[in-house]
PDB file of C-alpha atoms in Angstrom:
ATOM      1  CA  MET A   1      -9.231  30.236   1.705  1.00  0.00           C
ATOM      2  CA  GLU A   2     -13.003  29.315   2.840  1.00  0.00           C
ATOM      3  CA  LEU A   3     -13.997  29.096  -0.853  1.00  0.00           C
ATOM      4  CA  GLU A   4     -10.872  27.058  -1.771  1.00  0.00           C
ATOM      5  CA  LYS A   5     -11.566  24.608   1.078  1.00  0.00           C
ATOM      6  CA  SER A   6     -15.410  24.515  -0.055  1.00  0.00           C
ATOM      7  CA  VAL A   7     -14.566  23.475  -3.502  1.00  0.00           C
ATOM      8  CA  ALA A   8     -11.807  20.972  -2.150  1.00  0.00           C
ATOM      9  CA  LYS A   9     -14.381  19.243   0.077  1.00  0.00           C
ATOM     10  CA  LYS A  10     -16.618  18.740  -2.911  1.00  0.00           C
ATOM     11  CA  ARG A  11     -13.880  17.280  -4.828  1.00  0.00           C
ATOM     12  CA  LEU A  12     -12.809  15.121  -1.974  1.00  0.00           C
ATOM     13  CA  ILE A  13     -16.199  13.656  -1.531  1.00  0.00           C
ATOM     14  CA  LEU A  14     -16.685  12.835  -5.222  1.00  0.00           C
ATOM     15  CA  PHE A  15     -13.412  11.187  -5.360  1.00  0.00           C
ATOM     16  CA  ILE A  16     -14.034   8.947  -2.479  1.00  0.00           C
ATOM     17  CA  THR A  17     -17.458   8.126  -3.552  1.00  0.00           C
ATOM     18  CA  LEU A  18     -16.198   7.299  -7.189  1.00  0.00           C
ATOM     19  CA  THR A  19     -13.269   5.294  -6.053  1.00  0.00           C
ATOM     20  CA  ILE A  20     -15.130   3.057  -3.642  1.00  0.00           C
ATOM     21  CA  VAL A  21     -18.312   2.640  -5.813  1.00  0.00           C
ATOM     22  CA  ILE A  22     -16.492   1.882  -8.978  1.00  0.00           C
ATOM     23  CA  ALA A  23     -13.797  -0.495  -7.294  1.00  0.00           C
ATOM     24  CA  TRP A  24     -16.425  -2.492  -5.365  1.00  0.00           C
ATOM     25  CA  ILE A  25     -18.381  -2.959  -8.587  1.00  0.00           C
ATOM     26  CA  VAL A  26     -15.351  -4.210 -10.222  1.00  0.00           C
ATOM     27  CA  PHE A  27     -14.405  -6.416  -7.181  1.00  0.00           C
ATOM     28  CA  LEU A  28     -17.969  -7.876  -7.145  1.00  0.00           C
ATOM     29  CA  LEU A  29     -17.541  -9.007 -10.696  1.00  0.00           C
ATOM     30  CA  ILE A  30     -15.787 -11.910  -9.263  1.00  0.00           C
ATOM     31  CA  PRO A  31     -18.551 -13.561  -7.457  1.00  0.00           C
ATOM     32  CA  ILE A  32     -21.289 -12.268  -9.906  1.00  0.00           C
ATOM     33  CA  CYS A  33     -19.421 -14.084 -12.596  1.00  0.00           C
ATOM     34  CA  GLY A  34     -19.130 -17.339 -10.580  1.00  0.00           C
ATOM     35  CA  LEU A  35     -15.046 -17.053 -10.613  1.00  0.00           C
ATOM     36  CA  THR A  36     -12.866 -18.464  -7.986  1.00  0.00           C
ATOM     37  CA  TYR A  37     -10.919 -15.818  -6.173  1.00  0.00           C
ATOM     38  CA  GLY A  38      -7.394 -15.851  -6.795  1.00  0.00           C
ATOM     39  CA  ASN A  39      -7.400 -17.887  -9.940  1.00  0.00           C
ATOM     40  CA  GLY A  40      -7.799 -17.327 -13.801  1.00  0.00           C
ATOM     41  CA  LEU A  41      -9.948 -14.246 -14.713  1.00  0.00           C
ATOM     42  CA  SER A  42     -10.341 -13.188 -11.027  1.00  0.00           C
ATOM     43  CA  ILE A  43      -6.678 -12.197 -10.987  1.00  0.00           C
ATOM     44  CA  VAL A  44      -7.073  -9.969 -14.105  1.00  0.00           C
ATOM     45  CA  ILE A  45     -10.089  -8.298 -12.344  1.00  0.00           C
ATOM     46  CA  LEU A  46      -7.973  -7.479  -9.207  1.00  0.00           C
ATOM     47  CA  ALA A  47      -5.316  -6.164 -11.610  1.00  0.00           C
ATOM     48  CA  ALA A  48      -7.705  -3.860 -13.125  1.00  0.00           C
ATOM     49  CA  ALA A  49      -9.266  -2.599  -9.837  1.00  0.00           C
ATOM     50  CA  MET A  50      -5.867  -1.409  -8.863  1.00  0.00           C
ATOM     51  CA  PHE A  51      -6.278   1.411 -11.631  1.00  0.00           C
ATOM     52  CA  VAL A  52      -9.575   2.546 -10.220  1.00  0.00           C
ATOM     53  CA  PRO A  53      -7.956   5.206  -7.810  1.00  0.00           C
ATOM     54  CA  ALA A  54      -6.140   6.651 -10.625  1.00  0.00           C
ATOM     55  CA  LEU A  55      -9.014   6.726 -12.931  1.00  0.00           C
ATOM     56  CA  CYS A  56     -11.180   8.458 -10.275  1.00  0.00           C
ATOM     57  CA  ASN A  57      -8.318  11.037  -9.804  1.00  0.00           C
ATOM     58  CA  ILE A  58      -8.829  11.877 -13.647  1.00  0.00           C
ATOM     59  CA  LEU A  59     -12.646  11.640 -13.518  1.00  0.00           C
ATOM     60  CA  THR A  60     -12.956  13.933 -10.471  1.00  0.00           C
ATOM     61  CA  ARG A  61     -10.539  16.696 -11.996  1.00  0.00           C
ATOM     62  CA  LEU A  62     -12.657  16.320 -15.336  1.00  0.00           C
ATOM     63  CA  ILE A  63     -16.013  16.510 -13.544  1.00  0.00           C
ATOM     64  CA  THR A  64     -15.160  19.389 -11.290  1.00  0.00           C
ATOM     65  CA  LYS A  65     -12.792  21.106 -14.002  1.00  0.00           C
ATOM     66  CA  GLU A  66      -9.987  21.064 -11.638  1.00  0.00           C
ATOM     67  CA  GLY A  67      -7.322  20.485 -14.324  1.00  0.00           C
ATOM     68  CA  PHE A  68      -4.394  18.444 -14.019  1.00  0.00           C
ATOM     69  CA  HIS A  69      -1.882  20.609 -12.217  1.00  0.00           C
ATOM     70  CA  ASN A  70      -0.311  18.840  -9.185  1.00  0.00           C
ATOM     71  CA  MET A  71      -0.635  15.486 -10.204  1.00  0.00           C
ATOM     72  CA  TYR A  72       2.436  14.613  -8.107  1.00  0.00           C
ATOM     73  CA  LEU A  73       4.066  12.704 -10.907  1.00  0.00           C
ATOM     74  CA  ARG A  74       7.286  14.133 -11.074  1.00  0.00           C
ATOM     75  CA  PRO A  75       9.834  12.244  -9.122  1.00  0.00           C
ATOM     76  CA  HIS A  76      12.128  14.986  -8.107  1.00  0.00           C
ATOM     77  CA  PHE A  77      15.442  13.044  -8.231  1.00  0.00           C
ATOM     78  CA  LYS A  78      17.516  16.120  -8.074  1.00  0.00           C
ATOM     79  CA  GLY A  79      18.924  16.536  -4.540  1.00  0.00           C
ATOM     80  CA  HIS A  80      16.960  13.594  -3.142  1.00  0.00           C
ATOM     81  CA  MET A  81      19.168  10.568  -4.457  1.00  0.00           C
ATOM     82  CA  LYS A  82      19.769   9.353  -0.938  1.00  0.00           C
ATOM     83  CA  GLN A  83      16.113   9.363  -0.205  1.00  0.00           C
ATOM     84  CA  TYR A  84      15.549   7.475  -3.245  1.00  0.00           C
ATOM     85  CA  LEU A  85      18.214   4.945  -2.513  1.00  0.00           C
ATOM     86  CA  LEU A  86      16.501   4.358   0.925  1.00  0.00           C
ATOM     87  CA  VAL A  87      13.227   4.058  -0.885  1.00  0.00           C
ATOM     88  CA  TYR A  88      14.510   1.575  -3.341  1.00  0.00           C
ATOM     89  CA  PHE A  89      16.457  -0.794  -0.904  1.00  0.00           C
ATOM     90  CA  GLY A  90      14.770   0.040   2.647  1.00  0.00           C
ATOM     91  CA  PRO A  91      11.426  -1.833   2.047  1.00  0.00           C
ATOM     92  CA  THR A  92      13.461  -5.028   1.302  1.00  0.00           C
ATOM     93  CA  VAL A  93      15.288  -4.894   4.444  1.00  0.00           C
ATOM     94  CA  LEU A  94      12.179  -4.229   6.369  1.00  0.00           C
ATOM     95  CA  LEU A  95      10.502  -7.326   4.619  1.00  0.00           C
ATOM     96  CA  LEU A  96      13.384  -9.563   5.917  1.00  0.00           C
ATOM     97  CA  LEU A  97      13.431  -8.046   9.203  1.00  0.00           C
ATOM     98  CA  SER A  98       9.616  -8.633   9.370  1.00  0.00           C
ATOM     99  CA  GLY A  99      10.158 -12.280   8.763  1.00  0.00           C
ATOM    100  CA  ALA A 100      12.874 -12.592  11.263  1.00  0.00           C
ATOM    101  CA  VAL A 101      10.945 -11.103  14.060  1.00  0.00           C
ATOM    102  CA  TYR A 102       7.919 -13.057  13.335  1.00  0.00           C
ATOM    103  CA  PHE A 103      10.129 -16.312  13.565  1.00  0.00           C
ATOM    104  CA  LEU A 104      11.700 -14.995  16.731  1.00  0.00           C
ATOM    105  CA  ILE A 105       8.226 -14.588  18.358  1.00  0.00           C
ATOM    106  CA  PHE A 106       7.143 -17.978  16.771  1.00  0.00           C
ATOM    107  CA  PRO A 107      10.175 -20.169  16.541  1.00  0.00           C
ATOM    108  CA  GLY A 108       8.202 -23.233  16.109  1.00  0.00           C
ATOM    109  CA  SER A 109       6.899 -21.935  12.669  1.00  0.00           C
ATOM    110  CA  PHE A 110      10.343 -21.865  11.188  1.00  0.00           C
ATOM    111  CA  ASP A 111      11.238 -24.471   8.763  1.00  0.00           C
ATOM    112  CA  PRO A 112      14.920 -25.106   8.606  1.00  0.00           C
ATOM    113  CA  GLU A 113      14.543 -27.739   6.135  1.00  0.00           C
ATOM    114  CA  LEU A 114      13.078 -25.274   3.583  1.00  0.00           C
ATOM    115  CA  THR A 115      10.463 -27.580   2.673  1.00  0.00           C
ATOM    116  CA  VAL A 116       8.385 -25.266   0.542  1.00  0.00           C
ATOM    117  CA  LEU A 117      11.474 -24.160  -1.513  1.00  0.00           C
ATOM    118  CA  LYS A 118      12.506 -27.714  -1.780  1.00  0.00           C
ATOM    119  CA  GLY A 119       9.059 -28.438  -3.258  1.00  0.00           C
ATOM    120  CA  LEU A 120       9.681 -25.323  -5.741  1.00  0.00           C
ATOM    121  CA  VAL A 121      12.923 -26.645  -6.820  1.00  0.00           C
ATOM    122  CA  ALA A 122      11.478 -30.250  -7.499  1.00  0.00           C
ATOM    123  CA  SER A 123       8.752 -29.024  -9.637  1.00  0.00           C
ATOM    124  CA  SER A 124      11.160 -26.503 -11.638  1.00  0.00           C
ATOM    125  CA  GLY A 125      12.913 -29.406 -13.248  1.00  0.00           C
ATOM    126  CA  LYS A 126      16.250 -27.932 -12.278  1.00  0.00           C
ATOM    127  CA  PRO A 127      18.075 -30.770 -10.308  1.00  0.00           C
ATOM    128  CA  GLY A 128      21.296 -28.522  -9.848  1.00  0.00           C
ATOM    129  CA  LEU A 129      19.378 -25.843  -8.016  1.00  0.00           C
ATOM    130  CA  SER A 130      19.265 -26.043  -4.208  1.00  0.00           C
ATOM    131  CA  ALA A 131      16.586 -24.634  -2.014  1.00  0.00           C
ATOM    132  CA  SER A 132      18.994 -22.329  -0.197  1.00  0.00           C
ATOM    133  CA  SER A 133      20.243 -21.024  -3.524  1.00  0.00           C
ATOM    134  CA  LEU A 134      16.538 -20.398  -4.631  1.00  0.00           C
ATOM    135  CA  LEU A 135      16.110 -18.490  -1.361  1.00  0.00           C
ATOM    136  CA  VAL A 136      18.938 -16.105  -2.271  1.00  0.00           C
ATOM    137  CA  VAL A 137      17.703 -15.603  -5.730  1.00  0.00           C
ATOM    138  CA  GLN A 138      14.186 -14.666  -4.398  1.00  0.00           C
ATOM    139  CA  VAL A 139      15.600 -12.142  -1.825  1.00  0.00           C
ATOM    140  CA  LEU A 140      17.828 -10.662  -4.511  1.00  0.00           C
ATOM    141  CA  GLN A 141      14.799 -10.383  -7.050  1.00  0.00           C
ATOM    142  CA  VAL A 142      12.684  -8.408  -4.517  1.00  0.00           C
ATOM    143  CA  ALA A 143      15.802  -6.336  -3.762  1.00  0.00           C
ATOM    144  CA  VAL A 144      16.742  -5.408  -7.320  1.00  0.00           C
ATOM    145  CA  ILE A 145      13.592  -5.468  -9.193  1.00  0.00           C
ATOM    146  CA  GLY A 146      11.055  -5.180  -6.561  1.00  0.00           C
ATOM    147  CA  PRO A 147      10.543  -1.430  -6.609  1.00  0.00           C
ATOM    148  CA  ILE A 148       9.902  -1.395 -10.409  1.00  0.00           C
ATOM    149  CA  ILE A 149       8.414  -4.771 -11.396  1.00  0.00           C
ATOM    150  CA  ASN A 150       4.933  -3.781 -10.149  1.00  0.00           C
ATOM    151  CA  ILE A 151       5.202   0.001 -10.406  1.00  0.00           C
ATOM    152  CA  ILE A 152       2.629   0.509 -13.191  1.00  0.00           C
ATOM    153  CA  PRO A 153      -0.356  -1.106 -11.241  1.00  0.00           C
ATOM    154  CA  THR A 154       0.777   0.274  -8.051  1.00  0.00           C
ATOM    155  CA  LEU A 155       0.869   3.831  -9.649  1.00  0.00           C
ATOM    156  CA  GLY A 156      -2.697   3.111 -10.532  1.00  0.00           C
ATOM    157  CA  GLU A 157      -3.469   3.048  -6.749  1.00  0.00           C
ATOM    158  CA  GLU A 158      -0.996   5.680  -5.621  1.00  0.00           C
ATOM    159  CA  LEU A 159      -2.186   8.199  -7.924  1.00  0.00           C
ATOM    160  CA  GLY A 160      -5.322   8.032  -6.016  1.00  0.00           C
ATOM    161  CA  TRP A 161      -4.406   7.630  -2.479  1.00  0.00           C
ATOM    162  CA  ARG A 162      -1.169   9.608  -2.155  1.00  0.00           C
ATOM    163  CA  GLY A 163      -1.656  11.711  -5.352  1.00  0.00           C
ATOM    164  CA  TYR A 164      -5.227  12.919  -4.859  1.00  0.00           C
ATOM    165  CA  LEU A 165      -6.867  11.944  -1.490  1.00  0.00           C
ATOM    166  CA  LEU A 166      -3.810  12.563   0.844  1.00  0.00           C
ATOM    167  CA  PRO A 167      -3.138  16.331  -0.612  1.00  0.00           C
ATOM    168  CA  LYS A 168      -6.933  17.124  -0.313  1.00  0.00           C
ATOM    169  CA  LEU A 169      -7.377  15.722   3.195  1.00  0.00           C
ATOM    170  CA  ARG A 170      -4.148  17.832   4.234  1.00  0.00           C
ATOM    171  CA  MET A 171      -6.118  21.176   3.451  1.00  0.00           C
ATOM    172  CA  PHE A 172      -8.424  20.228   6.182  1.00  0.00           C
ATOM    173  CA  LEU A 173      -6.526  18.086   8.827  1.00  0.00           C
ATOM    174  CA  SER A 174      -3.203  17.882  10.104  1.00  0.00           C
ATOM    175  CA  ASP A 175      -0.364  15.855   8.232  1.00  0.00           C
ATOM    176  CA  ARG A 176      -0.794  13.077  11.016  1.00  0.00           C
ATOM    177  CA  THR A 177      -4.551  12.902  10.808  1.00  0.00           C
ATOM    178  CA  ALA A 178      -4.638  13.074   7.092  1.00  0.00           C
ATOM    179  CA  LEU A 179      -2.025  10.073   6.899  1.00  0.00           C
ATOM    180  CA  ALA A 180      -4.103   8.100   9.157  1.00  0.00           C
ATOM    181  CA  VAL A 181      -7.436   8.802   7.464  1.00  0.00           C
ATOM    182  CA  THR A 182      -6.057   8.009   3.996  1.00  0.00           C
ATOM    183  CA  GLY A 183      -4.863   4.524   5.216  1.00  0.00           C
ATOM    184  CA  VAL A 184      -8.036   3.700   6.934  1.00  0.00           C
ATOM    185  CA  ILE A 185     -10.085   4.703   3.657  1.00  0.00           C
ATOM    186  CA  TRP A 186      -7.524   2.615   1.807  1.00  0.00           C
ATOM    187  CA  GLY A 187      -8.167  -0.355   4.013  1.00  0.00           C
ATOM    188  CA  VAL A 188     -12.093   0.011   3.777  1.00  0.00           C
ATOM    189  CA  TRP A 189     -11.783   0.140  -0.090  1.00  0.00           C
ATOM    190  CA  HIS A 190     -10.439  -3.491   0.221  1.00  0.00           C
ATOM    191  CA  LEU A 191     -13.313  -4.730   1.977  1.00  0.00           C
ATOM    192  CA  PRO A 192     -15.092  -6.775  -0.800  1.00  0.00           C
ATOM    193  CA  VAL A 193     -11.898  -8.769  -1.592  1.00  0.00           C
ATOM    194  CA  ILE A 194     -11.200  -9.414   2.227  1.00  0.00           C
ATOM    195  CA  VAL A 195     -14.530 -11.038   2.356  1.00  0.00           C
ATOM    196  CA  MET A 196     -13.549 -13.014  -0.641  1.00  0.00           C
ATOM    197  CA  GLY A 197     -10.428 -14.392   1.280  1.00  0.00           C
ATOM    198  CA  HIS A 198      -7.594 -11.782  -0.028  1.00  0.00           C
ATOM    199  CA  ASN A 199      -4.625 -12.044   2.341  1.00  0.00           C
ATOM    200  CA  TYR A 200      -6.331 -13.849   5.204  1.00  0.00           C
ATOM    201  CA  GLY A 201      -8.406 -16.538   3.737  1.00  0.00           C
ATOM    202  CA  THR A 202     -11.944 -17.272   5.061  1.00  0.00           C
ATOM    203  CA  LYS A 203     -11.240 -19.781   7.893  1.00  0.00           C
ATOM    204  CA  TYR A 204     -10.573 -17.668  10.733  1.00  0.00           C
ATOM    205  CA  ALA A 205     -12.503 -16.657  14.136  1.00  0.00           C
ATOM    206  CA  SER A 206     -14.905 -14.011  13.648  1.00  0.00           C
ATOM    207  CA  TYR A 207     -14.742 -13.970   9.807  1.00  0.00           C
ATOM    208  CA  PRO A 208     -14.650 -11.638   7.928  1.00  0.00           C
ATOM    209  CA  TRP A 209     -14.604  -8.784  10.701  1.00  0.00           C
ATOM    210  CA  LEU A 210     -11.146  -9.552  12.014  1.00  0.00           C
ATOM    211  CA  GLY A 211      -9.772  -9.815   8.570  1.00  0.00           C
ATOM    212  CA  ILE A 212     -11.289  -6.360   7.661  1.00  0.00           C
ATOM    213  CA  LEU A 213      -9.803  -4.972  10.798  1.00  0.00           C
ATOM    214  CA  ALA A 214      -6.326  -6.509  10.259  1.00  0.00           C
ATOM    215  CA  MET A 215      -6.378  -4.997   6.470  1.00  0.00           C
ATOM    216  CA  ILE A 216      -7.172  -1.564   7.843  1.00  0.00           C
ATOM    217  CA  VAL A 217      -4.456  -1.756  10.195  1.00  0.00           C
ATOM    218  CA  PHE A 218      -2.027  -2.792   7.438  1.00  0.00           C
ATOM    219  CA  CYS A 219      -3.225  -0.081   5.158  1.00  0.00           C
ATOM    220  CA  LEU A 220      -2.836   2.402   7.926  1.00  0.00           C
ATOM    221  CA  VAL A 221       0.684   1.408   8.833  1.00  0.00           C
ATOM    222  CA  LEU A 222       1.722   1.096   5.080  1.00  0.00           C
ATOM    223  CA  GLY A 223      -0.328   4.401   4.088  1.00  0.00           C
ATOM    224  CA  VAL A 224       1.560   6.299   6.972  1.00  0.00           C
ATOM    225  CA  ILE A 225       4.986   5.313   5.578  1.00  0.00           C
ATOM    226  CA  GLU A 226       4.111   5.825   1.865  1.00  0.00           C
ATOM    227  CA  GLY A 227       2.343   9.099   2.547  1.00  0.00           C
ATOM    228  CA  TYR A 228       5.029  10.430   4.798  1.00  0.00           C
ATOM    229  CA  ILE A 229       7.675  10.096   1.852  1.00  0.00           C
ATOM    230  CA  SER A 230       5.220  11.253  -0.769  1.00  0.00           C
ATOM    231  CA  ILE A 231       4.853  14.630   1.331  1.00  0.00           C
ATOM    232  CA  LYS A 232       8.552  15.014   1.670  1.00  0.00           C
ATOM    233  CA  LEU A 233       9.382  14.457  -1.922  1.00  0.00           C
ATOM    234  CA  GLU A 234       6.156  15.923  -3.332  1.00  0.00           C
ATOM    235  CA  SER A 235       5.592  12.839  -5.550  1.00  0.00           C
ATOM    236  CA  VAL A 236       3.623   9.582  -5.756  1.00  0.00           C
ATOM    237  CA  ILE A 237       6.647   7.724  -7.257  1.00  0.00           C
ATOM    238  CA  PRO A 238       8.366   6.582  -4.136  1.00  0.00           C
ATOM    239  CA  ALA A 239       4.980   5.528  -2.653  1.00  0.00           C
ATOM    240  CA  ALA A 240       4.401   3.448  -5.782  1.00  0.00           C
ATOM    241  CA  MET A 241       7.975   2.012  -5.568  1.00  0.00           C
ATOM    242  CA  ILE A 242       7.407   0.895  -1.771  1.00  0.00           C
ATOM    243  CA  HIS A 243       4.006  -0.465  -2.807  1.00  0.00           C
ATOM    244  CA  SER A 244       5.498  -2.405  -5.747  1.00  0.00           C
ATOM    245  CA  VAL A 245       8.109  -3.997  -3.217  1.00  0.00           C
ATOM    246  CA  VAL A 246       5.409  -4.955  -0.830  1.00  0.00           C
ATOM    247  CA  ASN A 247       3.356  -6.528  -3.562  1.00  0.00           C
ATOM    248  CA  ALA A 248       6.469  -8.436  -4.830  1.00  0.00           C
ATOM    249  CA  GLY A 249       7.695  -9.632  -1.313  1.00  0.00           C
ATOM    250  CA  ALA A 250       4.880  -9.412   1.228  1.00  0.00           C
ATOM    251  CA  GLY A 251       4.388 -13.207   1.227  1.00  0.00           C
ATOM    252  CA  PHE A 252       8.182 -13.937   1.171  1.00  0.00           C
ATOM    253  CA  PRO A 253       8.202 -15.599   4.691  1.00  0.00           C
ATOM    254  CA  LEU A 254       5.528 -18.114   3.658  1.00  0.00           C
ATOM    255  CA  TYR A 255       8.519 -19.877   1.969  1.00  0.00           C
ATOM    256  CA  LEU A 256      10.016 -20.417   5.348  1.00  0.00           C
ATOM    257  CA  VAL A 257       7.013 -21.470   7.362  1.00  0.00           C
ATOM    258  CA  LYS A 258       6.014 -24.912   8.497  1.00  0.00           C
ATOM    259  CA  GLY A 259       2.866 -26.366   9.884  1.00  0.00           C
ATOM    260  CA  GLY A 260      -0.336 -24.315  10.607  1.00  0.00           C
ATOM    261  CA  TYR A 261      -0.312 -20.617  10.947  1.00  0.00           C
ATOM    262  CA  ASN A 262      -2.910 -17.669  11.333  1.00  0.00           C
ATOM    263  CA  MET A 263      -2.548 -15.329   8.342  1.00  0.00           C
ATOM    264  CA  LEU A 264      -4.158 -12.556  10.701  1.00  0.00           C
ATOM    265  CA  LEU A 265      -0.883 -12.723  12.478  1.00  0.00           C
ATOM    266  CA  GLY A 266       1.601 -13.631   9.980  1.00  0.00           C
ATOM    267  CA  PRO A 267       4.171 -14.720   8.681  1.00  0.00           C
ATOM    268  CA  ALA A 268       3.276 -12.302   5.793  1.00  0.00           C
ATOM    269  CA  ILE A 269       3.732  -8.645   6.490  1.00  0.00           C
ATOM    270  CA  THR A 270      -0.083  -8.279   6.159  1.00  0.00           C
ATOM    271  CA  GLY A 271      -0.481 -10.022   9.590  1.00  0.00           C
ATOM    272  CA  LEU A 272      -0.470  -8.034  12.896  1.00  0.00           C
ATOM    273  CA  VAL A 273       2.764  -9.811  14.122  1.00  0.00           C
ATOM    274  CA  GLY A 274       4.379 -10.396  10.554  1.00  0.00           C
ATOM    275  CA  GLY A 275       4.340  -6.683  10.096  1.00  0.00           C
ATOM    276  CA  LEU A 276       5.814  -5.291  13.155  1.00  0.00           C
ATOM    277  CA  PRO A 277       8.943  -3.638  11.804  1.00  0.00           C
ATOM    278  CA  PHE A 278       6.684  -1.744   9.321  1.00  0.00           C
ATOM    279  CA  THR A 279       4.485  -0.770  12.318  1.00  0.00           C
ATOM    280  CA  VAL A 280       7.400   0.593  14.431  1.00  0.00           C
ATOM    281  CA  LEU A 281       8.609   2.687  11.337  1.00  0.00           C
ATOM    282  CA  ALA A 282       5.014   4.039  10.699  1.00  0.00           C
ATOM    283  CA  VAL A 283       4.750   5.228  14.495  1.00  0.00           C
ATOM    284  CA  VAL A 284       8.189   6.981  14.222  1.00  0.00           C
ATOM    285  CA  LEU A 285       7.177   8.603  10.879  1.00  0.00           C
ATOM    286  CA  PHE A 286       3.703   9.538  12.323  1.00  0.00           C
ATOM    287  CA  ILE A 287       5.193  11.134  15.196  1.00  0.00           C
ATOM    288  CA  LYS A 288       7.467  12.987  13.102  1.00  0.00           C
ATOM    289  CA  ALA A 289       4.512  14.198  10.835  1.00  0.00           C
ATOM    290  CA  GLY A 290       3.613  17.847  11.489  1.00  0.00           C
ATOM    291  CA  ASN A 291       0.269  19.061  13.130  1.00  0.00           C
ATOM    292  CA  LYS A 292      -0.467  21.872  10.689  1.00  0.00           C
ATOM    293  CA  THR A 293      -2.677  21.630   7.670  1.00  0.00           C
ATOM    294  CA  PHE A 294      -1.242  22.145   4.172  1.00  0.00           C
ATOM    295  CA  LEU A 295      -3.135  25.505   3.829  1.00  0.00           C
ATOM    296  CA  SER A 296      -1.986  26.679   7.327  1.00  0.00           C
ATOM    297  CA  LYS A 297       1.636  25.957   6.498  1.00  0.00           C
ATOM    298  CA  SER A 298       1.119  27.967   2.980  1.00  0.00           C
ATOM    299  CA  VAL A 299      -0.197  30.936   4.928  1.00  0.00           C
ATOM    300  CA  ILE A 300       2.703  30.731   7.246  1.00  0.00           C
ATOM    301  CA  SER A 301       5.280  30.710   4.440  1.00  0.00           C
ATOM    302  CA  SER A 302       3.606  33.350   2.666  1.00  0.00           C
ATOM    303  CA  THR A 303       3.841  35.867   5.573  1.00  0.00           C
ATOM    304  CA  THR A 304       7.263  35.251   6.667  1.00  0.00           C
TER     305      THR A 304
END
């Protein structure tokens, strides 16, 4: 067991180093090339960076001659269809609940006139389309195709975070701690783009440190949810599905907001208040997660 843990530790360090160094180099191409963050070629660069964790999973396996077993790519649908239905539709329910909670806490931020959506309708050139019907369409789109529309790039991340980092950490740490550490590393991985204004902009107090902290908290919360279901189903597919929904609908409440707002708080779920329902679920799952390491559980199961 000690030899196995020693080898796993070297692979773990190599994976983390490769993933952060390569991703940060890719991210930094945006300012190096003089691009405006969030526009044009910078979007392509950001999309490419999402595949870095999967690439580093492969590179680590090749460099250390680990091989490609336990890639966690099999979905294991058989016997788990109820769980997959929950994974498919549950995140959309959480997204809607998150928006509702935010506007209950900040009722003055809610725009009953749907001004943003009316602007989208006007620019669409479809006079027969109403703001309320567009709102329904947006919700249905996230619910029906959200889990699959972004699944290729989200797999690019999840094959690294939940498909390699989390299983390796579980060899040394309890499931609870492994889930938390994975989320924190995932959040730190975003550091360069948070500095560029990703999710929170650049015009807030204590920029960029509060933005970095908020992103780490968000990744910790989402990482616990995605990691817990990945452990239970022994697959990265459900994590990629949840990640896909989040990418598709994280900013949905922005359609309903009026006036000024602090993105560190919300209404998007990346905000500390906007993501409260996700945080509650993460706390519940964190408590439910076991305290033993993966190797410890393997030893126990082999002796009973």
